[in-house]
Amino acid sequence: MADHPESPETYGEIDPRVEALVHDLIAQVADKWTMIIIEVLHDHGEQRFTRIAEKVPGISQKMLTQTLRQMERNGLVKRTVHPVVPPKVEYRLTDLGESLGEAFCGVWTWAETHLGTVEAARKGFDEKVG
Amino acid sequence: MADHPESPETYGEIDPRVEALVHDLIAQVADKWTMIIIEVLHDHGEQRFTRIAEKVPGISQKMLTQTLRQMERNGLVKRTVHPVVPPKVEYRLTDLGESLGEAFCGVWTWAETHLGTVEAARKGFDEKVG
DNA sequence: CGAGATACTCACCAAAAAGAAAGTGTGAAG
DNA sequence: CTTCACACTTTCTTTTTGGTGAGTATCTCG
């Protein structure tokens, strides 16, 4: 599973660290929940846990916590705890988070633009096969 | 799981069909293997099955077939079978596939640019936690 | 005193995804 | 007649994911 010394160039001159990070990030951004949370936080600004949950229908507490933690670890969101009772925790996008949202716009736009093409391709493919 | 009439706007005015497709596509594009295959095909042009496999270390035959099929279904690659023996099958990116690769560049670039920032954020986070 | 609010965590389980390995069809080469 | 190449497919096993529901800490309100 390590390197293949016999295949000199696997692909290009890509720094494996960048590779790994891209995979990582993309896997996360691509993640259903991360994507939506970035959008919610972008559109509505700083929000607390329960508010986010309300705006992301279908998410479980577990996944919300998990996703938010992951985003925090990657520096995409800032988590602010107010030491009051009952607890109050607020989340907001960092500059990094905002910039990722923007970078991702290209893919969103692509998807919107080519919606029809992709649907047609799928239909064509499924007809030939099915 | 449908709408929340009591929360008038969950997020924006997004057509749920677009939503769904975007999630779908993004999940697929974001896929580790799809990303790499797009790159390989972009850099090296049309390639046959085994050649791709060689350039994507770690992928299993199953996943390669699966990913390629999915990409074909979405119109990202063209599959050409030459009726010879032993079999010869070639894959190449369609215009749609190329355009997706380009749209994705933004994210790649983002990742390269912010590699350091993210790594630092992770380190900081892990130190506080661990 | 007991309920309620908030932001979690934890344990358990089912489903889905992925890996590993062996099998398939066909014709040419040895 | 056996072997090999190629592009898969199939089966089996393992790993990863995600949902559910209960539990926790703390202070306030009725």
XYZ file of C-alpha atoms (C1' of nucleotides) in Angstrom:
320
model
C 0.000 0.000 0.000
C 3.063 2.258 0.231
C 4.801 3.463 -2.914
C 5.163 1.786 -6.236
C 8.817 2.248 -7.067
C 8.255 0.484 -10.385
C 5.740 3.088 -11.601
C 7.918 6.196 -11.660
C 5.162 8.764 -12.083
C 1.821 8.007 -10.570
C 0.447 11.433 -11.298
C 2.200 14.702 -11.772
C 4.300 16.681 -9.365
C 1.729 16.957 -6.633
C 2.913 17.350 -3.089
C 1.443 14.385 -1.255
C 0.673 16.636 1.678
C -1.473 18.828 -0.501
C -3.003 15.728 -1.987
C -3.932 14.404 1.402
C -5.315 17.715 2.546
C -7.349 18.147 -0.571
C -8.813 14.711 -0.151
C -9.534 15.397 3.427
C -11.073 18.770 2.932
C -12.990 17.794 -0.075
C -14.350 14.796 1.685
C -15.469 17.118 4.423
C -16.779 19.931 2.351
C -18.465 17.513 0.085
C -20.056 16.179 3.164
C -23.745 16.817 3.051
C -23.845 18.491 6.422
C -20.701 20.595 6.229
C -21.896 22.137 3.015
C -25.240 23.078 4.457
C -23.787 24.380 7.675
C -21.369 26.627 5.826
C -24.302 27.984 3.934
C -26.449 28.523 6.992
C -23.655 30.250 8.833
C -22.863 32.363 5.819
C -26.464 33.447 5.313
C -27.465 33.962 8.914
C -24.236 34.824 10.676
C -23.327 33.605 14.122
C -25.775 31.050 15.459
C -26.099 28.791 18.417
C -26.299 25.040 18.361
C -30.053 24.646 18.471
C -30.623 27.419 15.929
C -28.372 25.656 13.465
C -30.128 22.388 14.102
C -33.423 24.063 13.263
C -32.100 25.366 9.984
C -30.695 22.028 8.937
C -33.700 19.750 8.873
C -32.920 16.086 9.213
C -29.610 16.352 11.030
C -29.157 14.492 14.280
C -27.507 16.007 17.327
C -24.687 13.587 16.949
C -23.921 14.586 13.403
C -24.285 18.259 14.132
C -21.825 18.086 16.990
C -19.470 15.933 14.994
C -19.535 18.132 11.935
C -19.141 21.309 13.916
C -16.186 19.889 15.837
C -14.514 18.859 12.656
C -15.061 22.276 11.165
C -13.672 23.871 14.276
C -10.602 21.673 14.145
C -9.958 22.719 10.579
C -10.356 26.349 11.505
C -13.529 26.854 9.511
C -15.685 27.917 12.426
C -15.115 29.689 15.692
C -16.866 28.243 18.723
C -17.692 30.596 21.553
C -18.910 29.295 24.886
C -20.763 31.654 27.182
C -20.463 30.367 30.719
C -24.076 30.763 31.649
C -26.806 28.390 32.538
C -28.432 26.934 30.605
C -25.401 26.698 28.308
C -25.008 29.018 25.368
C -22.589 28.221 22.592
C -22.270 30.190 19.408
C -20.707 29.285 16.113
C -19.593 31.513 13.320
C -17.584 31.105 10.147
C -13.999 32.231 10.270
C -12.442 34.051 7.346
C -11.074 30.708 6.294
C -14.541 29.226 6.414
C -15.935 32.052 4.348
C -13.187 31.689 1.803
C -13.830 28.001 1.482
C -17.470 28.714 0.875
C -16.481 31.019 -1.913
C -14.038 28.569 -3.440
C -16.783 26.060 -3.421
C -19.096 28.327 -5.293
C -17.459 27.255 -8.511
C -18.633 23.722 -8.012
C -22.113 24.834 -6.992
C -22.325 26.969 -10.041
C -21.091 24.159 -12.215
C -23.723 21.850 -10.781
C -26.481 24.374 -11.353
C -25.321 25.136 -14.849
C -24.979 21.531 -15.921
C -27.955 20.158 -14.080
C -29.771 19.430 -17.298
C -26.799 17.901 -19.057
C -26.129 15.524 -16.218
C -29.744 14.495 -15.928
C -29.883 13.819 -19.643
C -26.675 11.801 -19.528
C -28.049 9.707 -16.715
C -31.278 9.110 -18.513
C -29.485 8.060 -21.666
C -27.207 5.746 -19.751
C -29.991 4.164 -17.762
C -32.024 3.502 -20.863
C -29.178 1.697 -22.591
C -28.511 -0.383 -19.532
C -31.961 -0.996 -18.088
C -38.628 15.161 7.162
C -40.471 17.308 4.613
C -40.801 21.029 5.207
C -40.958 22.889 8.434
C -43.848 25.277 7.969
C -43.043 26.859 11.315
C -39.516 27.786 10.226
C -40.367 29.813 7.149
C -36.912 29.833 5.612
C -34.614 26.941 6.259
C -32.074 28.289 3.820
C -32.605 30.529 0.875
C -34.674 30.053 -2.242
C -32.891 26.975 -3.494
C -34.750 24.595 -5.745
C -34.711 21.260 -3.910
C -33.947 19.463 -7.189
C -30.860 21.536 -7.641
C -30.059 20.943 -4.015
C -30.324 17.208 -4.416
C -28.289 17.140 -7.579
C -25.631 19.339 -6.134
C -25.322 17.076 -3.144
C -25.209 14.094 -5.381
C -22.659 15.457 -7.752
C -20.549 16.957 -5.108
C -20.568 13.746 -3.172
C -19.413 11.980 -6.290
C -16.890 14.493 -7.419
C -15.592 14.865 -3.963
C -15.091 11.187 -3.953
C -11.455 10.370 -3.502
C -11.238 8.204 -6.574
C -13.306 10.346 -8.938
C -11.115 13.313 -8.231
C -7.937 11.444 -8.945
C -9.302 9.844 -12.070
C -10.373 13.184 -13.461
C -6.893 14.414 -12.899
C -5.228 11.399 -14.454
C -7.453 11.580 -17.491
C -6.901 15.292 -17.772
C -3.135 15.025 -17.564
C -2.619 11.921 -19.656
C -5.557 11.936 -22.062
C -7.420 8.839 -23.094
C -6.320 5.789 -21.170
C -7.325 2.193 -20.831
C -8.463 0.480 -17.692
C -5.188 -1.000 -16.589
C -3.264 2.168 -17.342
C -5.578 4.143 -15.104
C -5.250 1.551 -12.394
C -1.475 1.931 -12.526
C -1.707 5.675 -12.127
C -4.052 5.480 -9.171
C -2.142 3.496 -6.601
C -4.259 1.840 -3.989
C -7.474 1.566 -5.915
C -9.064 -1.847 -6.240
C -10.456 -3.143 -9.504
C -13.896 -3.038 -8.024
C -13.699 0.606 -7.088
C -12.128 1.554 -10.365
C -14.894 -0.082 -12.348
C -17.513 1.356 -10.084
C -16.165 4.863 -10.188
C -15.670 4.807 -13.917
C -19.216 3.563 -14.469
C -20.606 6.285 -12.289
C -18.620 8.877 -14.147
C -19.823 7.494 -17.428
C -23.395 7.618 -16.238
C -23.005 11.234 -15.287
C -21.500 12.015 -18.652
C -18.073 12.823 -17.304
C -16.206 10.186 -19.274
C -16.644 8.466 -22.589
C -16.043 4.719 -22.660
C -14.902 3.166 -25.901
C -14.795 -0.580 -26.327
C -12.616 -2.020 -29.062
C -13.932 -5.462 -29.965
C -10.626 -7.232 -29.923
C -9.123 -9.908 -27.820
C -7.799 -9.470 -25.275
C -10.319 -6.709 -24.566
C -9.369 -3.094 -24.995
C -11.424 -0.363 -23.410
C -10.490 3.268 -23.371
C -11.711 6.102 -21.235
C -11.476 9.789 -21.823
C -12.927 12.896 -20.238
C -15.862 14.491 -22.004
C -16.153 18.253 -22.246
C -18.399 18.054 -19.246
C -15.746 16.126 -17.377
C -13.118 18.675 -18.290
C -15.316 21.524 -17.198
C -15.919 19.889 -13.878
C -12.211 19.507 -13.426
C -11.836 23.200 -14.017
C -14.621 24.130 -11.646
C -12.912 22.051 -9.101
C -9.675 23.891 -9.509
C -10.958 26.562 -7.163
C -11.091 24.106 -4.346
C -7.716 22.645 -5.195
C -6.236 26.092 -5.242
C -7.901 26.943 -1.999
C -6.453 23.840 -0.408
C -2.968 24.570 -1.663
C -3.172 28.153 -0.550
C -4.494 27.405 2.895
C -2.627 24.218 3.562
C -0.554 25.862 6.246
C -3.449 27.590 7.901
C -5.449 24.413 8.166
C -2.557 22.412 9.489
C -1.885 25.053 12.091
C -5.534 25.135 13.089
C -5.550 21.387 13.494
C -2.399 21.406 15.527
C -3.743 24.094 17.806
C -7.003 22.281 18.245
C -5.403 18.934 18.918
C -3.089 20.406 21.499
C -5.914 21.968 23.440
C -7.896 18.761 23.310
C -5.220 16.037 23.552
C -39.383 19.913 45.128
C -39.782 18.906 40.389
C -39.705 20.380 35.640
C -37.438 22.679 31.928
C -33.808 24.599 29.085
C -29.190 23.859 26.609
C -25.431 21.530 24.602
C -23.667 17.955 24.692
C -21.711 12.635 25.402
C -22.165 7.670 25.298
C -23.526 3.017 24.131
C -25.732 0.220 20.920
C -27.227 -1.317 16.460
C -28.255 -1.476 11.524
C -26.953 -0.291 7.056
C -23.782 0.995 3.676
C -19.285 1.222 1.749
C -14.982 -0.709 0.704
C -11.317 -4.239 0.362
C -9.552 -8.895 -0.918
C -9.585 -12.710 -3.637
C -11.132 -15.753 -6.932
C -13.676 -16.576 -11.193
C -15.065 -15.565 -16.363
C -14.675 -15.392 -21.566
C -11.870 -15.426 -25.663
C -8.366 -15.861 -28.868
C -3.405 -15.767 -29.765
C 1.186 -17.413 -28.533
C 4.320 -21.135 -27.056
C -3.005 -28.241 -24.553
C -1.649 -24.791 -21.361
C -0.816 -20.113 -20.424
C -1.468 -15.343 -20.675
C -3.652 -10.819 -21.379
C -7.488 -7.759 -20.299
C -11.511 -5.984 -18.317
C -14.315 -6.993 -15.742
C -17.934 -9.617 -12.111
C -19.024 -12.023 -7.984
C -18.766 -13.332 -3.321
C -17.294 -12.783 1.190
C -15.527 -10.170 4.961
C -14.290 -6.052 7.301
C -14.661 -1.277 8.199
C -16.962 2.834 8.468
C -21.163 5.566 9.045
C -25.049 7.219 10.896
C -29.365 6.952 13.553
C -31.709 6.322 18.217
C -32.368 7.086 22.644
C -30.815 7.719 27.160
C -27.880 10.148 30.364
C -25.397 14.534 32.367
C -24.583 19.125 34.585
C -26.463 23.384 36.248
C -29.330 26.984 37.387
C -34.058 29.144 37.172
C -38.891 29.227 37.525
C -43.390 27.835 39.441
